[in-house]
């Protein structure tokens, strides 16, 4: 099902900046079209780490995915925008909270989304956040990550450069810190009993973005 991109973007009005930002993100980044599919077999409550303005929630609801949702982000202005837009979009059952994940981690059991957030944390903090996220994943839940990967390719360099530029021009309050490698990611998830599948998710963009879906491995879930 195609996402109702204009209707989702319209829920950010009268803020025209957020309207155009969300419309262009929804139109150009394959992440959002992929999300209803990534969660379509999902019943577990979802914790969206670094939720930004809450686009994931709109995409899930538009795709008929009604699982309980909590979104957290360190940027209080984005959380306000997410609350306003979800209410304007007629979503009354979502919860958004300000939370700096490098300082605290919300209590949760179910599924977790971590979309385009890891690169804003130093390498050691990435490991801590991944461990905390993995520990929340229930037997039936999953951890869905979208991240750039450090693999020496031109896409990887382009992704780092764009993340740095995004901070310089003020799109992102937090600055780029580090890109994880697939090996590091897989290892930390495995240590916490999760098996991960990696798929490229860059669409027509020049970025080295990957979708990682991790579930509790059969032996760990038993
Ligand atoms: C590129 S945006 C991604 C937003 C959203 N996940 C999406 O894909 O639409 C990265 C988000 O991570 C948030 N973030 C960065 N560092 C954070 C931290 N320490 N704690 C919580 N959120 C953080 C930023 O405020 C920003 O909203």
mmCIF file of C-alpha atoms and ligand atoms in Angstrom:
data_model
loop_
_atom_site.group_PDB
_atom_site.id
_atom_site.type_symbol
_atom_site.label_atom_id
_atom_site.label_comp_id
_atom_site.label_asym_id
_atom_site.label_seq_id
_atom_site.Cartn_x
_atom_site.Cartn_y
_atom_site.Cartn_z
ATOM 1 C CA UNK A 1 0.000 0.000 0.000
ATOM 2 C CA UNK A 2 1.334 3.461 -0.917
ATOM 3 C CA UNK A 3 1.624 5.812 2.044
ATOM 4 C CA UNK A 4 -0.737 8.857 2.111
ATOM 5 C CA UNK A 5 2.306 11.150 2.083
ATOM 6 C CA UNK A 6 0.477 14.462 1.664
ATOM 7 C CA UNK A 7 -2.045 13.637 4.382
ATOM 8 C CA UNK A 8 0.757 12.677 6.784
ATOM 9 C CA UNK A 9 2.727 15.842 5.954
ATOM 10 C CA UNK A 10 -0.452 17.947 6.350
ATOM 11 C CA UNK A 11 -0.712 16.876 9.982
ATOM 12 C CA UNK A 12 2.414 19.055 10.607
ATOM 13 C CA UNK A 13 0.669 22.198 9.331
ATOM 14 C CA UNK A 14 0.551 25.123 9.988
ATOM 15 C CA UNK A 15 4.316 24.594 10.351
ATOM 16 C CA UNK A 16 5.315 24.800 6.667
ATOM 17 C CA UNK A 17 8.922 23.845 7.359
ATOM 18 C CA UNK A 18 7.862 20.542 8.962
ATOM 19 C CA UNK A 19 5.239 20.009 6.227
ATOM 20 C CA UNK A 20 7.856 20.194 3.442
ATOM 21 C CA UNK A 21 10.473 18.341 5.501
ATOM 22 C CA UNK A 22 8.152 15.406 6.162
ATOM 23 C CA UNK A 23 6.775 15.360 2.607
ATOM 24 C CA UNK A 24 10.273 15.229 1.127
ATOM 25 C CA UNK A 25 11.432 12.579 3.623
ATOM 26 C CA UNK A 26 8.389 10.416 2.887
ATOM 27 C CA UNK A 27 8.849 10.870 -0.871
ATOM 28 C CA UNK A 28 12.595 10.302 -1.085
ATOM 29 C CA UNK A 29 13.614 7.993 1.744
ATOM 30 C CA UNK A 30 12.578 4.335 1.237
ATOM 31 C CA UNK A 31 12.630 3.851 5.032
ATOM 32 C CA UNK A 32 9.033 4.931 5.571
ATOM 33 C CA UNK A 33 7.407 2.818 2.820
ATOM 34 C CA UNK A 34 9.298 -0.163 4.285
ATOM 35 C CA UNK A 35 8.031 0.279 7.865
ATOM 36 C CA UNK A 36 4.436 -1.058 7.676
ATOM 37 C CA UNK A 37 5.882 -4.232 6.085
ATOM 38 C CA UNK A 38 8.600 -4.523 8.742
ATOM 39 C CA UNK A 39 5.937 -4.508 11.493
ATOM 40 C CA UNK A 40 3.006 -6.199 9.713
ATOM 41 C CA UNK A 41 3.157 -9.427 11.752
ATOM 42 C CA UNK A 42 3.679 -7.455 14.945
ATOM 43 C CA UNK A 43 1.399 -7.319 17.999
ATOM 44 C CA UNK A 44 3.905 -6.325 20.685
ATOM 45 C CA UNK A 45 4.051 -2.739 22.043
ATOM 46 C CA UNK A 46 6.624 -0.626 20.223
ATOM 47 C CA UNK A 47 9.248 1.713 21.705
ATOM 48 C CA UNK A 48 10.569 4.119 19.040
ATOM 49 C CA UNK A 49 14.026 5.334 20.173
ATOM 50 C CA UNK A 50 14.977 8.755 18.739
ATOM 51 C CA UNK A 51 11.514 9.060 17.217
ATOM 52 C CA UNK A 52 12.034 12.636 15.962
ATOM 53 C CA UNK A 53 8.720 14.112 14.823
ATOM 54 C CA UNK A 54 7.028 10.699 14.874
ATOM 55 C CA UNK A 55 6.909 9.831 11.165
ATOM 56 C CA UNK A 56 7.172 6.110 11.928
ATOM 57 C CA UNK A 57 3.930 6.255 13.915
ATOM 58 C CA UNK A 58 2.035 7.890 11.023
ATOM 59 C CA UNK A 59 3.373 5.312 8.565
ATOM 60 C CA UNK A 60 2.409 2.402 10.810
ATOM 61 C CA UNK A 61 -1.118 3.709 11.400
ATOM 62 C CA UNK A 62 -1.555 4.438 7.663
ATOM 63 C CA UNK A 63 -0.516 0.851 6.973
ATOM 64 C CA UNK A 64 -3.141 -0.470 9.414
ATOM 65 C CA UNK A 65 -0.592 -1.364 12.093
ATOM 66 C CA UNK A 66 -2.201 -0.388 15.411
ATOM 67 C CA UNK A 67 0.266 -1.669 17.966
ATOM 68 C CA UNK A 68 0.711 0.368 21.188
ATOM 69 C CA UNK A 69 3.371 3.022 20.568
ATOM 70 C CA UNK A 70 5.751 5.093 22.717
ATOM 71 C CA UNK A 71 8.231 7.448 21.032
ATOM 72 C CA UNK A 72 11.162 9.094 22.838
ATOM 73 C CA UNK A 73 13.636 11.728 21.680
ATOM 74 C CA UNK A 74 16.094 14.107 23.300
ATOM 75 C CA UNK A 75 14.807 17.065 21.270
ATOM 76 C CA UNK A 76 11.868 18.607 23.147
ATOM 77 C CA UNK A 77 10.778 20.669 20.121
ATOM 78 C CA UNK A 78 10.499 17.543 17.989
ATOM 79 C CA UNK A 79 8.516 15.801 20.728
ATOM 80 C CA UNK A 80 6.084 18.752 20.850
ATOM 81 C CA UNK A 81 5.754 18.618 17.048
ATOM 82 C CA UNK A 82 5.221 14.838 17.181
ATOM 83 C CA UNK A 83 2.469 15.197 19.822
ATOM 84 C CA UNK A 84 0.693 17.971 17.901
ATOM 85 C CA UNK A 85 0.909 16.192 14.542
ATOM 86 C CA UNK A 86 -0.291 12.850 15.859
ATOM 87 C CA UNK A 87 -3.292 14.563 17.486
ATOM 88 C CA UNK A 88 -3.992 16.489 14.256
ATOM 89 C CA UNK A 89 -3.682 13.239 12.316
ATOM 90 C CA UNK A 90 -6.400 11.727 14.530
ATOM 91 C CA UNK A 91 -4.046 9.400 16.427
ATOM 92 C CA UNK A 92 -5.117 9.434 20.059
ATOM 93 C CA UNK A 93 -3.380 6.360 21.461
ATOM 94 C CA UNK A 94 0.315 7.278 21.130
ATOM 95 C CA UNK A 95 2.677 8.521 23.802
ATOM 96 C CA UNK A 96 5.708 10.777 23.190
ATOM 97 C CA UNK A 97 8.298 11.610 25.861
ATOM 98 C CA UNK A 98 11.480 13.683 26.003
ATOM 99 C CA UNK A 99 14.379 11.374 26.899
ATOM 100 C CA UNK A 100 18.127 11.608 26.374
ATOM 101 C CA UNK A 101 19.091 8.021 25.651
ATOM 102 C CA UNK A 102 22.713 8.642 26.593
ATOM 103 C CA UNK A 103 21.505 9.373 30.146
ATOM 104 C CA UNK A 104 18.420 7.208 30.688
ATOM 105 C CA UNK A 105 16.519 4.379 29.008
ATOM 106 C CA UNK A 106 12.735 3.871 29.271
ATOM 107 C CA UNK A 107 11.335 0.690 30.801
ATOM 108 C CA UNK A 108 9.889 -1.462 28.011
ATOM 109 C CA UNK A 109 9.120 -5.036 26.925
ATOM 110 C CA UNK A 110 8.064 -5.752 23.344
ATOM 111 C CA UNK A 111 9.479 -4.433 20.060
ATOM 112 C CA UNK A 112 11.894 -1.583 19.503
ATOM 113 C CA UNK A 113 12.632 0.740 16.573
ATOM 114 C CA UNK A 114 15.992 2.509 16.278
ATOM 115 C CA UNK A 115 15.890 4.409 13.008
ATOM 116 C CA UNK A 116 18.795 6.651 11.975
ATOM 117 C CA UNK A 117 19.914 7.323 15.553
ATOM 118 C CA UNK A 118 23.067 5.289 16.206
ATOM 119 C CA UNK A 119 25.343 7.660 14.288
ATOM 120 C CA UNK A 120 24.643 10.451 16.806
ATOM 121 C CA UNK A 121 26.179 8.467 19.675
ATOM 122 C CA UNK A 122 29.869 7.740 20.315
ATOM 123 C CA UNK A 123 30.902 4.142 19.601
ATOM 124 C CA UNK A 124 30.791 2.982 23.227
ATOM 125 C CA UNK A 125 27.369 4.578 23.801
ATOM 126 C CA UNK A 126 26.088 2.835 20.643
ATOM 127 C CA UNK A 127 27.012 -0.523 22.213
ATOM 128 C CA UNK A 128 25.239 0.427 25.448
ATOM 129 C CA UNK A 129 22.098 1.601 23.620
ATOM 130 C CA UNK A 130 22.006 -1.524 21.438
ATOM 131 C CA UNK A 131 22.372 -3.714 24.524
ATOM 132 C CA UNK A 132 19.553 -1.851 26.309
ATOM 133 C CA UNK A 133 17.329 -2.056 23.217
ATOM 134 C CA UNK A 134 18.064 -5.769 22.747
ATOM 135 C CA UNK A 135 17.225 -6.527 26.389
ATOM 136 C CA UNK A 136 13.715 -5.073 25.871
ATOM 137 C CA UNK A 137 12.860 -7.372 22.979
ATOM 138 C CA UNK A 138 10.226 -9.928 23.967
ATOM 139 C CA UNK A 139 9.987 -13.491 22.588
ATOM 140 C CA UNK A 140 7.528 -12.388 19.904
ATOM 141 C CA UNK A 141 9.009 -8.920 19.433
ATOM 142 C CA UNK A 142 11.724 -7.573 17.203
ATOM 143 C CA UNK A 143 14.334 -4.848 17.079
ATOM 144 C CA UNK A 144 14.163 -2.870 13.834
ATOM 145 C CA UNK A 145 17.230 -0.748 13.138
ATOM 146 C CA UNK A 146 18.018 1.520 10.213
ATOM 147 C CA UNK A 147 21.595 2.669 10.137
ATOM 148 C CA UNK A 148 24.472 3.605 7.917
ATOM 149 C CA UNK A 149 27.287 1.042 8.063
ATOM 150 C CA UNK A 150 31.041 1.622 8.056
ATOM 151 C CA UNK A 151 32.240 -0.659 5.263
ATOM 152 C CA UNK A 152 34.764 1.423 3.359
ATOM 153 C CA UNK A 153 32.431 2.123 0.418
ATOM 154 C CA UNK A 154 31.781 5.517 -1.221
ATOM 155 C CA UNK A 155 28.195 5.246 0.069
ATOM 156 C CA UNK A 156 29.498 4.990 3.612
ATOM 157 C CA UNK A 157 31.647 8.149 3.173
ATOM 158 C CA UNK A 158 28.697 10.000 1.578
ATOM 159 C CA UNK A 159 26.440 9.035 4.511
ATOM 160 C CA UNK A 160 28.953 10.348 7.072
ATOM 161 C CA UNK A 161 29.450 13.591 5.115
ATOM 162 C CA UNK A 162 25.688 14.197 4.857
ATOM 163 C CA UNK A 163 25.157 13.531 8.578
ATOM 164 C CA UNK A 164 27.905 16.079 9.379
ATOM 165 C CA UNK A 165 26.367 18.581 6.937
ATOM 166 C CA UNK A 166 22.901 18.069 8.501
ATOM 167 C CA UNK A 167 24.324 19.160 11.861
ATOM 168 C CA UNK A 168 26.230 22.131 10.383
ATOM 169 C CA UNK A 169 23.117 23.552 8.713
ATOM 170 C CA UNK A 170 20.972 22.923 11.800
ATOM 171 C CA UNK A 171 18.734 20.029 10.591
ATOM 172 C CA UNK A 172 20.123 17.984 13.482
ATOM 173 C CA UNK A 173 20.912 19.420 16.915
ATOM 174 C CA UNK A 174 23.188 16.479 17.705
ATOM 175 C CA UNK A 175 26.391 16.013 15.735
ATOM 176 C CA UNK A 176 27.537 12.900 13.860
ATOM 177 C CA UNK A 177 29.728 10.702 16.052
ATOM 178 C CA UNK A 178 30.395 7.278 14.506
ATOM 179 C CA UNK A 179 29.088 4.659 12.078
ATOM 180 C CA UNK A 180 28.912 1.059 13.339
ATOM 181 C CA UNK A 181 30.157 -1.834 11.205
ATOM 182 C CA UNK A 182 27.895 -4.797 10.405
ATOM 183 C CA UNK A 183 30.235 -7.063 12.423
ATOM 184 C CA UNK A 184 30.029 -4.865 15.545
ATOM 185 C CA UNK A 185 26.263 -4.649 15.271
ATOM 186 C CA UNK A 186 25.791 -8.377 14.754
ATOM 187 C CA UNK A 187 28.137 -9.203 17.652
ATOM 188 C CA UNK A 188 26.392 -7.005 20.227
ATOM 189 C CA UNK A 189 22.957 -8.277 19.174
ATOM 190 C CA UNK A 190 24.141 -11.886 19.362
ATOM 191 C CA UNK A 191 25.510 -11.319 22.864
ATOM 192 C CA UNK A 192 21.963 -10.375 23.859
ATOM 193 C CA UNK A 193 20.336 -13.399 22.217
ATOM 194 C CA UNK A 194 19.179 -11.736 18.969
ATOM 195 C CA UNK A 195 19.742 -12.977 15.413
ATOM 196 C CA UNK A 196 19.856 -10.198 12.844
ATOM 197 C CA UNK A 197 19.069 -10.017 9.124
ATOM 198 C CA UNK A 198 20.652 -7.175 7.135
ATOM 199 C CA UNK A 199 19.139 -5.726 3.938
ATOM 200 C CA UNK A 200 20.243 -2.645 1.961
ATOM 201 C CA UNK A 201 17.690 0.168 2.265
ATOM 202 C CA UNK A 202 19.039 3.059 0.241
ATOM 203 C CA UNK A 203 16.535 3.109 -2.634
ATOM 204 C CA UNK A 204 17.558 5.863 -5.044
ATOM 205 C CA UNK A 205 19.589 7.734 -2.428
ATOM 206 C CA UNK A 206 23.415 7.711 -2.438
ATOM 207 C CA UNK A 207 23.545 6.613 1.227
ATOM 208 C CA UNK A 208 24.800 3.375 2.755
ATOM 209 C CA UNK A 209 21.611 2.766 4.713
ATOM 210 C CA UNK A 210 20.717 -0.736 5.898
ATOM 211 C CA UNK A 211 17.634 -2.235 7.485
ATOM 212 C CA UNK A 212 18.479 -4.638 10.299
ATOM 213 C CA UNK A 213 15.709 -6.792 11.751
ATOM 214 C CA UNK A 214 16.697 -8.751 14.851
ATOM 215 C CA UNK A 215 14.625 -11.356 16.640
ATOM 216 C CA UNK A 216 15.220 -13.544 19.636
ATOM 217 C CA UNK A 217 17.023 -16.643 18.381
ATOM 218 C CA UNK A 218 15.151 -19.941 18.791
ATOM 219 C CA UNK A 219 17.487 -21.175 21.561
ATOM 220 C CA UNK A 220 17.280 -17.855 23.477
ATOM 221 C CA UNK A 221 13.474 -17.683 23.092
ATOM 222 C CA UNK A 222 12.902 -21.282 24.307
HETATM 223 C C1 LIG B 1 17.789 11.444 11.824
HETATM 224 S S1 LIG B 1 16.662 11.660 13.133
HETATM 225 C C2 LIG B 1 15.650 10.193 12.957
HETATM 226 C C3 LIG B 1 14.234 10.413 13.452
HETATM 227 C C4 LIG B 1 13.303 9.211 13.325
HETATM 228 N N1 LIG B 1 13.843 8.033 14.005
HETATM 229 C C5 LIG B 1 13.021 8.903 11.879
HETATM 230 O O1 LIG B 1 13.661 7.993 11.341
HETATM 231 O O2 LIG B 1 12.165 9.550 11.274
HETATM 232 C C6 LIG B 1 17.634 11.205 14.556
HETATM 233 C C7 LIG B 1 16.913 11.477 15.859
HETATM 234 O O3 LIG B 1 17.701 10.959 16.947
HETATM 235 C C8 LIG B 1 17.526 11.837 18.024
HETATM 236 N N2 LIG B 1 18.616 11.651 18.986
HETATM 237 C C9 LIG B 1 19.938 11.878 18.791
HETATM 238 N N3 LIG B 1 20.622 11.636 19.942
HETATM 239 C C10 LIG B 1 19.707 11.238 20.868
HETATM 240 C C11 LIG B 1 19.775 10.863 22.241
HETATM 241 N N4 LIG B 1 20.926 10.870 22.898
HETATM 242 N N5 LIG B 1 18.631 10.521 22.881
HETATM 243 C C12 LIG B 1 17.438 10.526 22.218
HETATM 244 N N6 LIG B 1 17.302 10.886 20.934
HETATM 245 C C13 LIG B 1 18.424 11.233 20.253
HETATM 246 C C14 LIG B 1 17.541 13.221 17.383
HETATM 247 O O4 LIG B 1 16.993 14.228 18.217
HETATM 248 C C15 LIG B 1 16.722 12.949 16.137
HETATM 249 O O5 LIG B 1 15.356 13.229 16.302
#
